[in-house]
Amino acid sequence: MSTILLAGGAGYIGSHTAVELLNSGYDVIIADNYSNSCPEAVRRVEEITGQSVKVYELDIKDSVKLETVFSENKIDAVIHFAGLKAVGESVDKPVIYYRNNIDTTLSLLECMTRYSVKNIIFSSSATVYGEENPVPYTEEMKRGTCTNPYGWTKVMMEQILEDAAKADKELSVVLLRYFNPIGAHESGRIGEDPQGIPNNLMPYVAQVAVGRREKLTIFGNDYDTPDGTCRRDYIHVVDLAKGHVKAIDYILRNGGAEIFNLGTGTPYSVTEIVDTFEKVNGIRINHVYGPRRAGDLPESYANADKAFKILGWKTEKTLADMCRDTWNWQKNNPQGYKS
C-alpha cells in the first residue's frame, strides 16, 4: 500500500482529496500548520472514511520539522497543496506570498531529495495561463503574464518543479492546473471554510444564504459575455479530488513529467451560479451589481481532453450538484468548522 504525504492537506481541496485517496486504498499523512484550515477537518475525514490519518502540525517551510515527517515514514509520493491563496491579499502582501509559497516548494524538494522520494503532484492553477492565451486553455500553451503575486508564485513554482525534474531524471512531476473548485462532500461534513471575508464567489453566496453576509456584490455586468457577467469553469471539489487520485495512480505507475487541466470545459457566468443556487436550494440570494474588479478576465475555462485521454478522468457532477452540496455543507455548518 502506497503512502501519500499531503502537504497542506487539512485545507479545502486537501481534505476532500484525503477522503478519495483513503477510499481508494492509499495511506495518507497530512502535514499542515492550520493557517487556513483546522484540525476538525481532519477529524471529519476520519469520520467519513472510518480510517485514521497520521497528522503533523508544522509549517512546510520549516525544513527541520519537515525532515521528521520524511524520517519517520516511507513516503511514496507528495501532493503539494501548501500555500497562501488569496489573490487580493497577495497584492497587499507580496513578500509574504513569495516567501511562503516558494519556500514551501523548495523545502519539500530538498527533503524529497534527501529521502529519495521521487514523485510530486503540484496544486497549480489556471491563473498561470495569464491574459494572453485564448480560451479554452490547453496544456501546451505558454505560461502567460499574471495580474497578481499569487499567480506569479504558481508560475514560479511550476518552473522550479520542471527544472528539478530536468535535472533529476528519476524525479516525476505532475502539475495539476485547477479551474474554480466549488461544492462540498455530499455528507455535508467537510467543505470550504474560508477565514474572514471569502475571496471566492461560491462561499460568499453560501454565507449570504445562511445569513452571515448581508448581500453579494457581483463585480461587473458589462463584460462581453451572454449576460454581461464573468464566466468561469466551476468544478465540483469531489471531481477535483478524484483527479488527484488518478494523477497518483498515473505517477506511481508511469513517472515522467506532465501537466493536466482539471476543469469541466464548460464556463458558467456569475449570474448563472446565483440563479442555479437559488433554484436548486429554494433560497433567495440578495445581490447587487457593482463595478468591475481589477484583474478579472471576462472568461476562463479549460480544455480537459488530455486528462481524460491519459488519466481516464472526467468530471461527473453538475452545476446543480455543486450548488446543492455547497448549501448542504453551509446550512449544517453555518460558522464552518466552528459551528
PDB file of N, CA and C in Angstrom, residues 192-198 203-215 327 329-331 333-339:
ATOM      1  N   GLU A 192     -15.835  24.049   2.168  1.00  0.00           N
ATOM      2  CA  GLU A 192     -14.956  25.222   2.137  1.00  0.00           C
ATOM      3  C   GLU A 192     -15.279  26.129   3.317  1.00  0.00           C
ATOM      4  N   ASP A 193     -14.238  26.467   4.080  1.00  0.00           N
ATOM      5  CA  ASP A 193     -14.409  27.272   5.288  1.00  0.00           C
ATOM      6  C   ASP A 193     -13.380  28.395   5.294  1.00  0.00           C
ATOM      7  N   PRO A 194     -13.575  29.413   4.447  1.00  0.00           N
ATOM      8  CA  PRO A 194     -12.574  30.472   4.337  1.00  0.00           C
ATOM      9  C   PRO A 194     -12.471  31.294   5.621  1.00  0.00           C
ATOM     10  N   GLN A 195     -11.259  31.738   5.913  1.00  0.00           N
ATOM     11  CA  GLN A 195     -11.039  32.607   7.073  1.00  0.00           C
ATOM     12  C   GLN A 195     -11.397  34.039   6.684  1.00  0.00           C
ATOM     13  N   GLY A 196     -12.168  34.704   7.514  1.00  0.00           N
ATOM     14  CA  GLY A 196     -12.529  36.094   7.226  1.00  0.00           C
ATOM     15  C   GLY A 196     -13.518  36.200   6.071  1.00  0.00           C
ATOM     16  N   ILE A 197     -13.441  37.291   5.342  1.00  0.00           N
ATOM     17  CA  ILE A 197     -14.354  37.532   4.224  1.00  0.00           C
ATOM     18  C   ILE A 197     -13.944  36.661   3.050  1.00  0.00           C
ATOM     19  N   PRO A 198     -14.864  35.870   2.487  1.00  0.00           N
ATOM     20  CA  PRO A 198     -14.486  34.983   1.372  1.00  0.00           C
ATOM     21  C   PRO A 198     -13.976  35.767   0.166  1.00  0.00           C
ATOM     22  N   PRO A 203     -18.422  30.458  -1.771  1.00  0.00           N
ATOM     23  CA  PRO A 203     -18.557  30.590  -0.315  1.00  0.00           C
ATOM     24  C   PRO A 203     -19.227  31.893   0.098  1.00  0.00           C
ATOM     25  N   TYR A 204     -19.064  32.940  -0.706  1.00  0.00           N
ATOM     26  CA  TYR A 204     -19.741  34.205  -0.398  1.00  0.00           C
ATOM     27  C   TYR A 204     -21.247  34.044  -0.578  1.00  0.00           C
ATOM     28  N   VAL A 205     -21.638  33.398  -1.693  1.00  0.00           N
ATOM     29  CA  VAL A 205     -23.071  33.125  -1.928  1.00  0.00           C
ATOM     30  C   VAL A 205     -23.647  32.329  -0.759  1.00  0.00           C
ATOM     31  N   ALA A 206     -22.912  31.297  -0.337  1.00  0.00           N
ATOM     32  CA  ALA A 206     -23.399  30.441   0.748  1.00  0.00           C
ATOM     33  C   ALA A 206     -23.523  31.207   2.060  1.00  0.00           C
ATOM     34  N   GLN A 207     -22.590  32.118   2.315  1.00  0.00           N
ATOM     35  CA  GLN A 207     -22.657  32.892   3.560  1.00  0.00           C
ATOM     36  C   GLN A 207     -23.786  33.920   3.531  1.00  0.00           C
ATOM     37  N   VAL A 208     -24.102  34.434   2.357  1.00  0.00           N
ATOM     38  CA  VAL A 208     -25.296  35.289   2.238  1.00  0.00           C
ATOM     39  C   VAL A 208     -26.546  34.451   2.502  1.00  0.00           C
ATOM     40  N   ALA A 209     -26.571  33.254   1.930  1.00  0.00           N
ATOM     41  CA  ALA A 209     -27.737  32.372   2.088  1.00  0.00           C
ATOM     42  C   ALA A 209     -27.984  32.012   3.549  1.00  0.00           C
ATOM     43  N   VAL A 210     -26.891  31.831   4.316  1.00  0.00           N
ATOM     44  CA  VAL A 210     -27.034  31.393   5.711  1.00  0.00           C
ATOM     45  C   VAL A 210     -27.149  32.576   6.678  1.00  0.00           C
ATOM     46  N   GLY A 211     -27.040  33.803   6.123  1.00  0.00           N
ATOM     47  CA  GLY A 211     -27.229  34.985   6.949  1.00  0.00           C
ATOM     48  C   GLY A 211     -25.969  35.591   7.540  1.00  0.00           C
ATOM     49  N   ARG A 212     -24.808  35.093   7.150  1.00  0.00           N
ATOM     50  CA  ARG A 212     -23.550  35.647   7.674  1.00  0.00           C
ATOM     51  C   ARG A 212     -23.144  36.924   6.950  1.00  0.00           C
ATOM     52  N   ARG A 213     -23.628  37.096   5.720  1.00  0.00           N
ATOM     53  CA  ARG A 213     -23.347  38.304   4.939  1.00  0.00           C
ATOM     54  C   ARG A 213     -24.668  38.890   4.469  1.00  0.00           C
ATOM     55  N   GLU A 214     -24.700  40.219   4.378  1.00  0.00           N
ATOM     56  CA  GLU A 214     -25.959  40.887   4.023  1.00  0.00           C
ATOM     57  C   GLU A 214     -26.320  40.676   2.552  1.00  0.00           C
ATOM     58  N   LYS A 215     -25.327  40.848   1.680  1.00  0.00           N
ATOM     59  CA  LYS A 215     -25.607  40.733   0.254  1.00  0.00           C
ATOM     60  C   LYS A 215     -24.344  40.393  -0.514  1.00  0.00           C
ATOM     61  N   TRP A 327     -24.700  24.211  -0.297  1.00  0.00           N
ATOM     62  CA  TRP A 327     -25.706  24.631   0.676  1.00  0.00           C
ATOM     63  C   TRP A 327     -25.871  23.583   1.781  1.00  0.00           C
ATOM     64  N   TRP A 329     -23.540  21.740   3.008  1.00  0.00           N
ATOM     65  CA  TRP A 329     -22.425  21.985   3.922  1.00  0.00           C
ATOM     66  C   TRP A 329     -22.692  23.235   4.766  1.00  0.00           C
ATOM     67  N   GLN A 330     -23.065  24.339   4.103  1.00  0.00           N
ATOM     68  CA  GLN A 330     -23.165  25.618   4.810  1.00  0.00           C
ATOM     69  C   GLN A 330     -24.322  25.648   5.806  1.00  0.00           C
ATOM     70  N   LYS A 331     -25.472  25.095   5.431  1.00  0.00           N
ATOM     71  CA  LYS A 331     -26.623  25.152   6.351  1.00  0.00           C
ATOM     72  C   LYS A 331     -26.394  24.277   7.585  1.00  0.00           C
ATOM     73  N   ASN A 333     -23.346  23.724   8.773  1.00  0.00           N
ATOM     74  CA  ASN A 333     -22.157  24.286   9.440  1.00  0.00           C
ATOM     75  C   ASN A 333     -22.152  25.796   9.194  1.00  0.00           C
ATOM     76  N   PRO A 334     -23.123  26.513   9.781  1.00  0.00           N
ATOM     77  CA  PRO A 334     -23.274  27.937   9.444  1.00  0.00           C
ATOM     78  C   PRO A 334     -22.025  28.768   9.727  1.00  0.00           C
ATOM     79  N   GLN A 335     -21.251  28.361  10.727  1.00  0.00           N
ATOM     80  CA  GLN A 335     -19.988  29.063  11.030  1.00  0.00           C
ATOM     81  C   GLN A 335     -18.781  28.236  10.590  1.00  0.00           C
ATOM     82  N   GLY A 336     -18.979  27.356   9.614  1.00  0.00           N
ATOM     83  CA  GLY A 336     -17.882  26.499   9.177  1.00  0.00           C
ATOM     84  C   GLY A 336     -17.579  25.450  10.233  1.00  0.00           C
ATOM     85  N   TYR A 337     -16.313  25.125  10.371  1.00  0.00           N
ATOM     86  CA  TYR A 337     -15.917  24.091  11.332  1.00  0.00           C
ATOM     87  C   TYR A 337     -16.083  24.541  12.784  1.00  0.00           C
ATOM     88  N   LYS A 338     -16.317  25.836  12.980  1.00  0.00           N
ATOM     89  CA  LYS A 338     -16.519  26.334  14.355  1.00  0.00           C
ATOM     90  C   LYS A 338     -17.954  26.147  14.818  1.00  0.00           C
ATOM     91  N   SER A 339     -18.844  25.699  13.917  1.00  0.00           N
ATOM     92  CA  SER A 339     -20.266  25.571  14.246  1.00  0.00           C
ATOM     93  C   SER A 339     -20.481  24.572  15.372  1.00  0.00           C
TER      94      SER A 339
END
